[in-house]
Amino acid sequence: MTSAPLAGRLTRVDGPLFFPVTAYGPDGSPDLDVFRAHVRRGIDAGAAAVFACCGTGEFHALTPEEFRDCVTAAVEETGGQVPVVAGTGYGTALAIQYAKTAEEAGADGLLAMPPYLVVADQEGLLRHFTALAAATALETIVYQRDNAVFTPETVVGLSRVDGIIGLKDGYGDLDLMQRIVSAVRGEESGRDFLYFNGLPTAELTGLAYRGIGITLYSSAVFAFAPDIALAFHRALTSGDDRTVNRLLDGFYAPLVELRNLGRGYAVSLVKAGVRLGGLEAGGVRPPLSEPLPSHVKELAALIERGRALLGNGAEDGGTEDGGTEAGDAEAGDAEAGDAEAGDAEAGDAEAGGTRDGGTRDGSTEARA
């Protein structure tokens, strides 16, 4: 745990917010050594904060004991260099239990995911998150998505709750977000309330969210291609829209098209990217499924294309070489394995234990 308040440390950040995957060993149990190495790589690459055991970290798939061990490992590995925010979710009682476990493990804050299964009214949602925030001394960020979409009035209520410091938006309605920002700003409470773009591959909507004053965002790409994510972050925060648009057109937009080819790819494809980088993080747990081998091969080529854009600024996004050895090892025989890979849509995950949902048109997606 760091000594400084989480809200202050996140108000101005110099790097992306890092959502590490949870590494599993050959026996399927968490591999804490690999997880620590993954967290360390992110910190060394310039992460501004570590969000452990959230959507990308398969919170939904972890036992309480595994959750405790992973959060503890993240806290120990960061050594106070950056804050550690732990996921929590399910119903109110279990969410409080996970929150207390995170506090005991030394986390600096909580990302409160939607309650499990039920569709509650606004009063019930406010009661749920108020009770969760009161259960520990940890500062809490509330995650808006799926069955936890708020009216501006409810967010005003959340902003008045001691311990709730911000809202992460995974719903993607900019009209609603502008009305939320305006309503909270109108309170003139003197408190800074933070907002985060929490859409899958948030960089794709970075310019739009920046337009309404929201510059904090979760970066799944940082988990497997931190150099690309950092370049984009620097360009977005400095107003270098030429670089932003080059990376959007040549890397991020094609990545989203690839991500949309399979259910749960916002997690499983990220984990494949980590493996392409040479870190054996294992596969994903059910109900998620592994991406098709041909899609992993596409991801490897796309990463190289993104790095070529950084290296030479080429508008056409051409690649420079054949990729990394680790990427070749995983992607090289991809085409031969397609027939046996199964249907990627079979597995669907929910970071908050709800019906999930990466898009507002009814399709589903697990994410950070």
mmCIF file of C-alpha atoms in Angstrom:
data_model
loop_
_atom_site.group_PDB
_atom_site.id
_atom_site.type_symbol
_atom_site.label_atom_id
_atom_site.label_comp_id
_atom_site.label_asym_id
_atom_site.label_seq_id
_atom_site.Cartn_x
_atom_site.Cartn_y
_atom_site.Cartn_z
ATOM 1 C CA MET A 1 0.000 0.000 0.000
ATOM 2 C CA THR A 2 1.170 3.533 -0.743
ATOM 3 C CA SER A 3 0.798 6.348 1.779
ATOM 4 C CA ALA A 4 -0.673 8.969 -0.568
ATOM 5 C CA PRO A 5 -4.436 8.971 -1.260
ATOM 6 C CA LEU A 6 -5.389 7.067 -4.399
ATOM 7 C CA ALA A 7 -7.468 9.914 -5.831
ATOM 8 C CA GLY A 8 -4.507 12.264 -5.726
ATOM 9 C CA ARG A 9 -2.188 9.752 -7.373
ATOM 10 C CA LEU A 10 -4.637 9.152 -10.217
ATOM 11 C CA THR A 11 -5.594 12.769 -10.854
ATOM 12 C CA ARG A 12 -2.536 13.281 -13.043
ATOM 13 C CA VAL A 13 -0.791 10.232 -14.420
ATOM 14 C CA ASP A 14 2.230 9.900 -16.670
ATOM 15 C CA GLY A 15 1.401 6.476 -18.081
ATOM 16 C CA PRO A 16 -1.404 4.054 -18.842
ATOM 17 C CA LEU A 17 -3.454 2.231 -16.239
ATOM 18 C CA PHE A 18 -2.280 -1.388 -16.290
ATOM 19 C CA PHE A 19 -4.699 -4.325 -16.011
ATOM 20 C CA PRO A 20 -2.491 -7.429 -15.794
ATOM 21 C CA VAL A 21 -3.727 -10.873 -16.739
ATOM 22 C CA THR A 22 -3.722 -13.587 -14.085
ATOM 23 C CA ALA A 23 -1.123 -16.185 -15.013
ATOM 24 C CA TYR A 24 -1.928 -19.887 -14.668
ATOM 25 C CA GLY A 25 0.541 -22.749 -14.581
ATOM 26 C CA PRO A 26 0.282 -26.117 -16.372
ATOM 27 C CA ASP A 27 -1.941 -27.460 -13.598
ATOM 28 C CA GLY A 28 -4.357 -24.557 -14.001
ATOM 29 C CA SER A 29 -3.585 -22.897 -10.668
ATOM 30 C CA PRO A 30 -2.294 -19.308 -10.482
ATOM 31 C CA ASP A 31 1.398 -19.041 -11.266
ATOM 32 C CA LEU A 32 2.430 -16.271 -8.908
ATOM 33 C CA ASP A 33 6.010 -16.111 -10.183
ATOM 34 C CA VAL A 34 4.860 -15.423 -13.737
ATOM 35 C CA PHE A 35 2.202 -13.033 -12.458
ATOM 36 C CA ARG A 36 4.843 -11.116 -10.525
ATOM 37 C CA ALA A 37 7.056 -10.959 -13.621
ATOM 38 C CA HIS A 38 4.108 -9.637 -15.636
ATOM 39 C CA VAL A 39 3.376 -6.952 -13.039
ATOM 40 C CA ARG A 40 7.072 -6.010 -12.863
ATOM 41 C CA ARG A 41 7.284 -5.655 -16.640
ATOM 42 C CA GLY A 42 4.334 -3.284 -16.549
ATOM 43 C CA ILE A 43 5.818 -1.139 -13.805
ATOM 44 C CA ASP A 44 9.195 -0.995 -15.522
ATOM 45 C CA ALA A 45 7.470 -0.039 -18.779
ATOM 46 C CA GLY A 46 5.800 2.969 -17.164
ATOM 47 C CA ALA A 47 2.410 1.930 -15.763
ATOM 48 C CA ALA A 48 0.780 4.606 -13.604
ATOM 49 C CA ALA A 49 -1.224 2.084 -11.563
ATOM 50 C CA VAL A 50 -1.842 -1.665 -11.392
ATOM 51 C CA PHE A 51 -5.452 -2.874 -11.430
ATOM 52 C CA ALA A 52 -5.117 -6.458 -10.218
ATOM 53 C CA CYS A 53 -7.746 -9.191 -10.471
ATOM 54 C CA CYS A 54 -10.232 -7.097 -12.420
ATOM 55 C CA GLY A 55 -11.911 -8.076 -15.699
ATOM 56 C CA THR A 56 -8.743 -8.753 -17.673
ATOM 57 C CA GLY A 57 -7.392 -10.531 -14.593
ATOM 58 C CA GLU A 58 -10.382 -12.914 -14.592
ATOM 59 C CA PHE A 59 -11.794 -11.833 -11.235
ATOM 60 C CA HIS A 60 -14.872 -13.924 -11.990
ATOM 61 C CA ALA A 61 -12.762 -17.105 -12.208
ATOM 62 C CA LEU A 62 -10.709 -16.749 -9.020
ATOM 63 C CA THR A 63 -11.422 -18.289 -5.652
ATOM 64 C CA PRO A 64 -11.223 -15.946 -2.655
ATOM 65 C CA GLU A 65 -7.886 -17.526 -1.700
ATOM 66 C CA GLU A 66 -6.472 -17.093 -5.201
ATOM 67 C CA PHE A 67 -7.698 -13.499 -5.238
ATOM 68 C CA ARG A 68 -5.907 -12.810 -1.954
ATOM 69 C CA ASP A 69 -2.675 -14.376 -3.182
ATOM 70 C CA CYS A 70 -2.681 -12.447 -6.463
ATOM 71 C CA VAL A 71 -3.452 -9.080 -4.869
ATOM 72 C CA THR A 72 -0.748 -9.710 -2.270
ATOM 73 C CA ALA A 73 1.734 -10.558 -5.031
ATOM 74 C CA ALA A 74 0.858 -7.384 -6.938
ATOM 75 C CA VAL A 75 1.290 -5.243 -3.830
ATOM 76 C CA GLU A 76 4.623 -6.840 -3.002
ATOM 77 C CA GLU A 77 5.910 -6.534 -6.554
ATOM 78 C CA THR A 78 4.987 -2.862 -6.896
ATOM 79 C CA GLY A 79 6.644 -2.062 -3.580
ATOM 80 C CA GLY A 80 4.731 1.216 -3.348
ATOM 81 C CA GLN A 81 6.058 2.531 -6.674
ATOM 82 C CA VAL A 82 2.521 2.792 -8.054
ATOM 83 C CA PRO A 83 -0.883 2.212 -6.460
ATOM 84 C CA VAL A 84 -2.566 -1.186 -6.641
ATOM 85 C CA VAL A 85 -6.323 -1.275 -7.204
ATOM 86 C CA ALA A 86 -8.099 -4.611 -6.714
ATOM 87 C CA GLY A 87 -11.344 -5.728 -8.284
ATOM 88 C CA THR A 88 -14.404 -6.617 -6.251
ATOM 89 C CA GLY A 89 -17.891 -7.691 -7.200
ATOM 90 C CA TYR A 90 -20.829 -10.102 -6.876
ATOM 91 C CA GLY A 91 -23.602 -9.341 -4.350
ATOM 92 C CA THR A 92 -23.090 -6.847 -1.556
ATOM 93 C CA ALA A 93 -21.994 -9.381 1.075
ATOM 94 C CA LEU A 94 -19.422 -11.085 -1.154
ATOM 95 C CA ALA A 95 -18.227 -7.761 -2.594
ATOM 96 C CA ILE A 96 -17.536 -6.579 0.955
ATOM 97 C CA GLN A 97 -15.687 -9.819 1.703
ATOM 98 C CA TYR A 98 -13.445 -9.371 -1.352
ATOM 99 C CA ALA A 99 -12.925 -5.709 -0.459
ATOM 100 C CA LYS A 100 -11.769 -6.594 3.043
ATOM 101 C CA THR A 101 -9.452 -9.243 1.622
ATOM 102 C CA ALA A 102 -7.957 -6.660 -0.732
ATOM 103 C CA GLU A 103 -7.465 -4.250 2.154
ATOM 104 C CA GLU A 104 -5.732 -6.944 4.231
ATOM 105 C CA ALA A 105 -3.506 -7.737 1.234
ATOM 106 C CA GLY A 106 -2.337 -4.108 1.112
ATOM 107 C CA ALA A 107 -4.245 -2.761 -1.891
ATOM 108 C CA ASP A 108 -4.643 1.000 -2.268
ATOM 109 C CA GLY A 109 -8.141 0.975 -3.695
ATOM 110 C CA LEU A 110 -11.017 -0.955 -5.215
ATOM 111 C CA LEU A 111 -12.623 -1.209 -8.628
ATOM 112 C CA ALA A 112 -16.229 -2.072 -7.773
ATOM 113 C CA MET A 113 -17.771 -4.090 -10.575
ATOM 114 C CA PRO A 114 -21.539 -4.490 -11.074
ATOM 115 C CA PRO A 115 -23.511 -6.667 -8.659
ATOM 116 C CA TYR A 116 -24.099 -10.258 -9.657
ATOM 117 C CA LEU A 117 -27.020 -11.260 -11.915
ATOM 118 C CA VAL A 118 -29.815 -8.976 -10.724
ATOM 119 C CA VAL A 119 -31.020 -5.826 -12.467
ATOM 120 C CA ALA A 120 -31.512 -3.329 -9.659
ATOM 121 C CA ASP A 121 -33.118 0.098 -9.641
ATOM 122 C CA GLN A 122 -31.080 3.239 -9.031
ATOM 123 C CA GLU A 123 -31.799 3.325 -5.298
ATOM 124 C CA GLY A 124 -30.653 -0.285 -4.912
ATOM 125 C CA LEU A 125 -27.449 0.362 -6.843
ATOM 126 C CA LEU A 126 -26.690 3.388 -4.691
ATOM 127 C CA ARG A 127 -27.265 1.350 -1.523
ATOM 128 C CA HIS A 128 -25.016 -1.446 -2.818
ATOM 129 C CA PHE A 129 -22.036 0.756 -3.637
ATOM 130 C CA THR A 130 -22.517 2.887 -0.518
ATOM 131 C CA ALA A 131 -22.346 -0.218 1.679
ATOM 132 C CA LEU A 132 -19.285 -1.456 -0.176
ATOM 133 C CA ALA A 133 -17.467 1.865 0.191
ATOM 134 C CA ALA A 134 -18.240 1.942 3.925
ATOM 135 C CA ALA A 135 -16.859 -1.545 4.550
ATOM 136 C CA THR A 136 -13.167 -0.621 4.248
ATOM 137 C CA ALA A 137 -10.885 2.392 4.331
ATOM 138 C CA LEU A 138 -9.998 1.839 0.657
ATOM 139 C CA GLU A 139 -10.941 4.439 -1.924
ATOM 140 C CA THR A 140 -13.375 3.018 -4.458
ATOM 141 C CA ILE A 141 -13.953 3.484 -8.183
ATOM 142 C CA VAL A 142 -17.401 2.374 -9.341
ATOM 143 C CA TYR A 143 -17.629 0.568 -12.688
ATOM 144 C CA GLN A 144 -20.593 1.559 -14.865
ATOM 145 C CA ARG A 145 -21.555 -1.182 -17.329
ATOM 146 C CA ASP A 146 -24.136 -3.877 -18.043
ATOM 147 C CA ASN A 147 -26.657 -3.953 -15.187
ATOM 148 C CA ALA A 148 -25.107 -0.986 -13.377
ATOM 149 C CA VAL A 149 -25.829 2.012 -15.599
ATOM 150 C CA PHE A 150 -26.530 5.168 -13.642
ATOM 151 C CA THR A 151 -28.562 8.316 -14.051
ATOM 152 C CA PRO A 152 -26.730 11.605 -13.483
ATOM 153 C CA GLU A 153 -28.619 11.976 -10.203
ATOM 154 C CA THR A 154 -27.354 8.614 -8.964
ATOM 155 C CA VAL A 155 -23.762 9.504 -9.804
ATOM 156 C CA VAL A 156 -24.206 12.747 -7.885
ATOM 157 C CA GLY A 157 -25.266 10.542 -4.978
ATOM 158 C CA LEU A 158 -22.238 8.315 -5.442
ATOM 159 C CA SER A 159 -19.943 11.345 -5.513
ATOM 160 C CA ARG A 160 -21.249 12.353 -2.077
ATOM 161 C CA VAL A 161 -20.341 8.999 -0.534
ATOM 162 C CA ASP A 162 -17.172 9.029 1.536
ATOM 163 C CA GLY A 163 -14.624 6.747 -0.086
ATOM 164 C CA ILE A 164 -16.063 6.756 -3.609
ATOM 165 C CA ILE A 165 -13.621 8.731 -5.732
ATOM 166 C CA GLY A 166 -14.663 8.097 -9.310
ATOM 167 C CA LEU A 167 -16.627 6.383 -12.049
ATOM 168 C CA LYS A 168 -15.249 4.072 -14.696
ATOM 169 C CA ASP A 169 -17.512 4.062 -17.756
ATOM 170 C CA GLY A 170 -17.826 0.815 -19.668
ATOM 171 C CA TYR A 171 -21.182 1.701 -21.206
ATOM 172 C CA GLY A 172 -20.087 4.156 -23.871
ATOM 173 C CA ASP A 173 -22.953 6.655 -24.023
ATOM 174 C CA LEU A 174 -21.180 9.998 -24.380
ATOM 175 C CA ASP A 175 -24.433 11.938 -24.085
ATOM 176 C CA LEU A 176 -25.044 10.297 -20.703
ATOM 177 C CA MET A 177 -21.445 10.823 -19.614
ATOM 178 C CA GLN A 178 -21.557 14.528 -20.433
ATOM 179 C CA ARG A 179 -24.742 14.887 -18.388
ATOM 180 C CA ILE A 180 -23.110 12.968 -15.518
ATOM 181 C CA VAL A 181 -20.005 15.176 -15.599
ATOM 182 C CA SER A 182 -22.125 18.326 -15.694
ATOM 183 C CA ALA A 183 -24.375 17.180 -12.846
ATOM 184 C CA VAL A 184 -21.476 16.293 -10.550
ATOM 185 C CA ARG A 185 -19.632 19.482 -11.440
ATOM 186 C CA GLY A 186 -22.744 21.453 -10.524
ATOM 187 C CA GLU A 187 -22.525 20.160 -6.977
ATOM 188 C CA GLU A 188 -19.499 22.370 -6.259
ATOM 189 C CA SER A 189 -18.576 20.061 -3.395
ATOM 190 C CA GLY A 190 -14.915 20.911 -3.607
ATOM 191 C CA ARG A 191 -14.097 17.231 -4.199
ATOM 192 C CA ASP A 192 -12.380 16.040 -7.325
ATOM 193 C CA PHE A 193 -14.408 13.193 -8.801
ATOM 194 C CA LEU A 194 -12.482 11.096 -11.295
ATOM 195 C CA TYR A 195 -13.771 9.636 -14.556
ATOM 196 C CA PHE A 196 -12.262 6.781 -16.543
ATOM 197 C CA ASN A 197 -12.939 5.530 -20.045
ATOM 198 C CA GLY A 198 -13.426 1.817 -19.382
ATOM 199 C CA LEU A 199 -14.572 0.613 -22.782
ATOM 200 C CA PRO A 200 -12.761 -2.388 -24.249
ATOM 201 C CA THR A 201 -9.752 -1.113 -26.208
ATOM 202 C CA ALA A 202 -10.439 2.295 -24.714
ATOM 203 C CA GLU A 203 -7.855 3.971 -26.943
ATOM 204 C CA LEU A 204 -10.290 3.715 -29.848
ATOM 205 C CA THR A 205 -12.623 6.217 -28.159
ATOM 206 C CA GLY A 206 -9.863 8.235 -26.489
ATOM 207 C CA LEU A 207 -10.379 11.322 -28.627
ATOM 208 C CA ALA A 208 -14.124 11.293 -28.019
ATOM 209 C CA TYR A 209 -13.754 10.976 -24.248
ATOM 210 C CA ARG A 210 -11.042 13.606 -24.218
ATOM 211 C CA GLY A 211 -13.589 15.924 -25.804
ATOM 212 C CA ILE A 212 -15.731 15.788 -22.662
ATOM 213 C CA GLY A 213 -12.756 16.108 -20.352
ATOM 214 C CA ILE A 214 -12.125 12.418 -19.575
ATOM 215 C CA THR A 215 -8.470 11.557 -20.093
ATOM 216 C CA LEU A 216 -7.990 8.570 -17.756
ATOM 217 C CA TYR A 217 -8.537 5.195 -19.387
ATOM 218 C CA SER A 218 -7.805 1.512 -18.964
ATOM 219 C CA SER A 219 -5.371 0.055 -21.489
ATOM 220 C CA ALA A 220 -5.602 -3.638 -22.312
ATOM 221 C CA VAL A 221 -2.937 -3.174 -24.996
ATOM 222 C CA PHE A 222 -0.434 -2.118 -22.333
ATOM 223 C CA ALA A 223 -0.515 -5.698 -21.001
ATOM 224 C CA PHE A 224 1.028 -7.109 -24.202
ATOM 225 C CA ALA A 225 2.419 -4.164 -26.201
ATOM 226 C CA PRO A 226 3.376 -1.476 -23.681
ATOM 227 C CA ASP A 227 5.523 0.406 -26.185
ATOM 228 C CA ILE A 228 2.520 0.951 -28.469
ATOM 229 C CA ALA A 229 0.242 1.826 -25.549
ATOM 230 C CA LEU A 230 2.745 4.317 -24.138
ATOM 231 C CA ALA A 231 3.242 6.026 -27.492
ATOM 232 C CA PHE A 232 -0.500 6.408 -27.883
ATOM 233 C CA HIS A 233 -0.904 7.681 -24.318
ATOM 234 C CA ARG A 234 1.790 10.303 -24.783
ATOM 235 C CA ALA A 235 0.291 11.433 -28.079
ATOM 236 C CA LEU A 236 -3.235 11.629 -26.682
ATOM 237 C CA THR A 237 -2.266 13.558 -23.558
ATOM 238 C CA SER A 238 0.033 15.955 -25.429
ATOM 239 C CA GLY A 239 -2.438 16.692 -28.228
ATOM 240 C CA ASP A 240 -0.367 14.985 -30.932
ATOM 241 C CA ASP A 241 -3.445 13.976 -32.896
ATOM 242 C CA ARG A 242 -1.450 13.048 -35.988
ATOM 243 C CA THR A 243 0.242 10.220 -34.088
ATOM 244 C CA VAL A 244 -3.035 9.340 -32.368
ATOM 245 C CA ASN A 245 -4.818 8.975 -35.688
ATOM 246 C CA ARG A 246 -1.958 7.026 -37.260
ATOM 247 C CA LEU A 247 -2.094 4.490 -34.434
ATOM 248 C CA LEU A 248 -5.884 4.420 -34.417
ATOM 249 C CA ASP A 249 -6.103 3.725 -38.141
ATOM 250 C CA GLY A 250 -3.162 1.360 -38.409
ATOM 251 C CA PHE A 251 -3.341 -0.549 -35.138
ATOM 252 C CA TYR A 252 -6.239 0.051 -32.767
ATOM 253 C CA ALA A 253 -9.123 -0.062 -35.241
ATOM 254 C CA PRO A 254 -7.891 -3.350 -36.788
ATOM 255 C CA LEU A 255 -7.343 -4.703 -33.263
ATOM 256 C CA VAL A 256 -10.959 -3.976 -32.364
ATOM 257 C CA GLU A 257 -12.107 -5.718 -35.544
ATOM 258 C CA LEU A 258 -10.058 -8.750 -34.517
ATOM 259 C CA ARG A 259 -11.302 -8.596 -30.928
ATOM 260 C CA ASN A 260 -14.892 -8.588 -32.132
ATOM 261 C CA LEU A 261 -14.444 -11.926 -33.909
ATOM 262 C CA GLY A 262 -14.814 -13.950 -30.707
ATOM 263 C CA ARG A 263 -16.677 -13.868 -27.438
ATOM 264 C CA GLY A 264 -14.416 -13.127 -24.501
ATOM 265 C CA TYR A 265 -11.567 -11.992 -26.761
ATOM 266 C CA ALA A 266 -11.155 -8.833 -24.655
ATOM 267 C CA VAL A 267 -9.561 -11.211 -22.144
ATOM 268 C CA SER A 268 -8.362 -14.280 -24.036
ATOM 269 C CA LEU A 269 -6.806 -12.315 -26.911
ATOM 270 C CA VAL A 270 -4.984 -10.073 -24.435
ATOM 271 C CA LYS A 271 -3.629 -13.154 -22.697
ATOM 272 C CA ALA A 272 -2.514 -14.546 -26.057
ATOM 273 C CA GLY A 273 -0.702 -11.265 -26.640
ATOM 274 C CA VAL A 274 1.121 -11.638 -23.332
ATOM 275 C CA ARG A 275 2.253 -15.103 -24.409
ATOM 276 C CA LEU A 276 3.392 -13.707 -27.744
ATOM 277 C CA GLY A 277 5.646 -11.394 -25.764
ATOM 278 C CA GLY A 278 7.452 -14.379 -24.272
ATOM 279 C CA LEU A 279 5.711 -14.665 -20.901
ATOM 280 C CA GLU A 280 3.953 -18.007 -20.447
ATOM 281 C CA ALA A 281 0.819 -16.810 -18.700
ATOM 282 C CA GLY A 282 -1.228 -19.906 -19.520
ATOM 283 C CA GLY A 283 -4.695 -19.982 -20.976
ATOM 284 C CA VAL A 284 -8.026 -18.661 -19.743
ATOM 285 C CA ARG A 285 -10.368 -20.438 -17.388
ATOM 286 C CA PRO A 286 -13.905 -21.503 -18.336
ATOM 287 C CA PRO A 287 -16.301 -20.181 -19.355
ATOM 288 C CA LEU A 288 -13.848 -18.307 -21.570
ATOM 289 C CA SER A 289 -12.317 -20.064 -24.585
ATOM 290 C CA GLU A 290 -8.966 -19.654 -26.265
ATOM 291 C CA PRO A 291 -8.819 -17.557 -29.455
ATOM 292 C CA LEU A 292 -8.534 -19.385 -32.745
ATOM 293 C CA PRO A 293 -4.906 -19.989 -33.731
ATOM 294 C CA SER A 294 -5.391 -18.000 -36.927
ATOM 295 C CA HIS A 295 -6.567 -15.054 -34.837
ATOM 296 C CA VAL A 296 -3.459 -15.305 -32.650
ATOM 297 C CA LYS A 297 -1.399 -15.221 -35.832
ATOM 298 C CA GLU A 298 -3.278 -12.088 -36.921
ATOM 299 C CA LEU A 299 -2.595 -10.541 -33.535
ATOM 300 C CA ALA A 300 1.143 -11.217 -33.856
ATOM 301 C CA ALA A 301 1.202 -9.521 -37.266
ATOM 302 C CA LEU A 302 -0.835 -6.612 -35.962
ATOM 303 C CA ILE A 303 1.566 -6.034 -33.057
ATOM 304 C CA GLU A 304 4.446 -5.893 -35.517
ATOM 305 C CA ARG A 305 2.473 -3.480 -37.657
ATOM 306 C CA GLY A 306 1.875 -1.231 -34.643
ATOM 307 C CA ARG A 307 5.563 -1.247 -33.804
ATOM 308 C CA ALA A 308 6.444 -0.385 -37.365
ATOM 309 C CA LEU A 309 4.203 2.653 -37.056
ATOM 310 C CA LEU A 310 6.226 3.718 -34.029
ATOM 311 C CA GLY A 311 9.542 3.037 -35.723
ATOM 312 C CA ASN A 312 9.086 4.851 -38.995
ATOM 313 C CA GLY A 313 5.822 6.757 -38.788
ATOM 314 C CA ALA A 314 4.646 5.071 -41.975
ATOM 315 C CA GLU A 315 1.119 6.083 -42.846
ATOM 316 C CA ASP A 316 0.421 2.699 -44.434
ATOM 317 C CA GLY A 317 1.364 0.800 -41.244
ATOM 318 C CA GLY A 318 3.612 -1.722 -43.001
ATOM 319 C CA THR A 319 5.654 -4.119 -40.889
ATOM 320 C CA GLU A 320 9.415 -4.186 -40.719
ATOM 321 C CA ASP A 321 10.152 -7.832 -40.047
ATOM 322 C CA GLY A 322 8.647 -11.147 -39.117
ATOM 323 C CA GLY A 323 8.086 -10.558 -35.414
ATOM 324 C CA THR A 324 9.498 -11.877 -32.181
ATOM 325 C CA GLU A 325 10.656 -15.399 -31.570
ATOM 326 C CA ALA A 326 8.015 -15.890 -28.901
ATOM 327 C CA GLY A 327 5.340 -14.627 -31.268
ATOM 328 C CA ASP A 328 6.504 -16.970 -34.008
ATOM 329 C CA ALA A 329 6.443 -19.920 -31.635
ATOM 330 C CA GLU A 330 2.807 -19.365 -30.750
ATOM 331 C CA ALA A 331 1.531 -18.119 -34.091
ATOM 332 C CA GLY A 332 3.602 -20.159 -36.528
ATOM 333 C CA ASP A 333 1.381 -23.239 -36.796
ATOM 334 C CA ALA A 334 -1.850 -21.347 -36.337
ATOM 335 C CA GLU A 335 -3.533 -22.159 -39.618
ATOM 336 C CA ALA A 336 -3.168 -25.907 -39.133
ATOM 337 C CA GLY A 337 -4.931 -25.729 -35.779
ATOM 338 C CA ASP A 338 -8.086 -23.899 -36.861
ATOM 339 C CA ALA A 339 -10.125 -26.986 -37.508
ATOM 340 C CA GLU A 340 -9.580 -28.230 -33.968
ATOM 341 C CA ALA A 341 -9.777 -24.899 -32.186
ATOM 342 C CA GLY A 342 -13.546 -24.932 -31.731
ATOM 343 C CA ASP A 343 -15.928 -22.044 -31.808
ATOM 344 C CA ALA A 344 -14.532 -19.031 -29.987
ATOM 345 C CA GLU A 345 -18.035 -17.823 -29.208
ATOM 346 C CA ALA A 346 -18.655 -20.752 -26.856
ATOM 347 C CA GLY A 347 -17.083 -19.031 -23.863
ATOM 348 C CA ASP A 348 -18.380 -15.802 -22.346
ATOM 349 C CA ALA A 349 -17.115 -14.143 -19.198
ATOM 350 C CA GLU A 350 -18.426 -11.495 -16.883
ATOM 351 C CA ALA A 351 -15.968 -9.407 -14.987
ATOM 352 C CA GLY A 352 -18.660 -8.448 -12.509
ATOM 353 C CA GLY A 353 -20.523 -11.737 -12.501
ATOM 354 C CA THR A 354 -23.410 -10.317 -14.566
ATOM 355 C CA ARG A 355 -24.640 -11.038 -18.041
ATOM 356 C CA ASP A 356 -21.576 -9.194 -19.411
ATOM 357 C CA GLY A 357 -21.553 -6.824 -22.333
ATOM 358 C CA GLY A 358 -18.879 -5.073 -24.293
ATOM 359 C CA THR A 359 -21.230 -3.240 -26.643
ATOM 360 C CA ARG A 360 -24.602 -1.533 -26.271
ATOM 361 C CA ASP A 361 -26.186 -3.506 -29.105
ATOM 362 C CA GLY A 362 -26.548 -6.681 -27.052
ATOM 363 C CA SER A 363 -23.273 -8.437 -27.875
ATOM 364 C CA THR A 364 -21.263 -9.521 -24.863
ATOM 365 C CA GLU A 365 -17.671 -9.052 -23.832
ATOM 366 C CA ALA A 366 -15.518 -9.428 -20.768
ATOM 367 C CA ARG A 367 -12.998 -6.687 -20.268
ATOM 368 C CA ALA A 368 -10.776 -4.826 -17.840
#
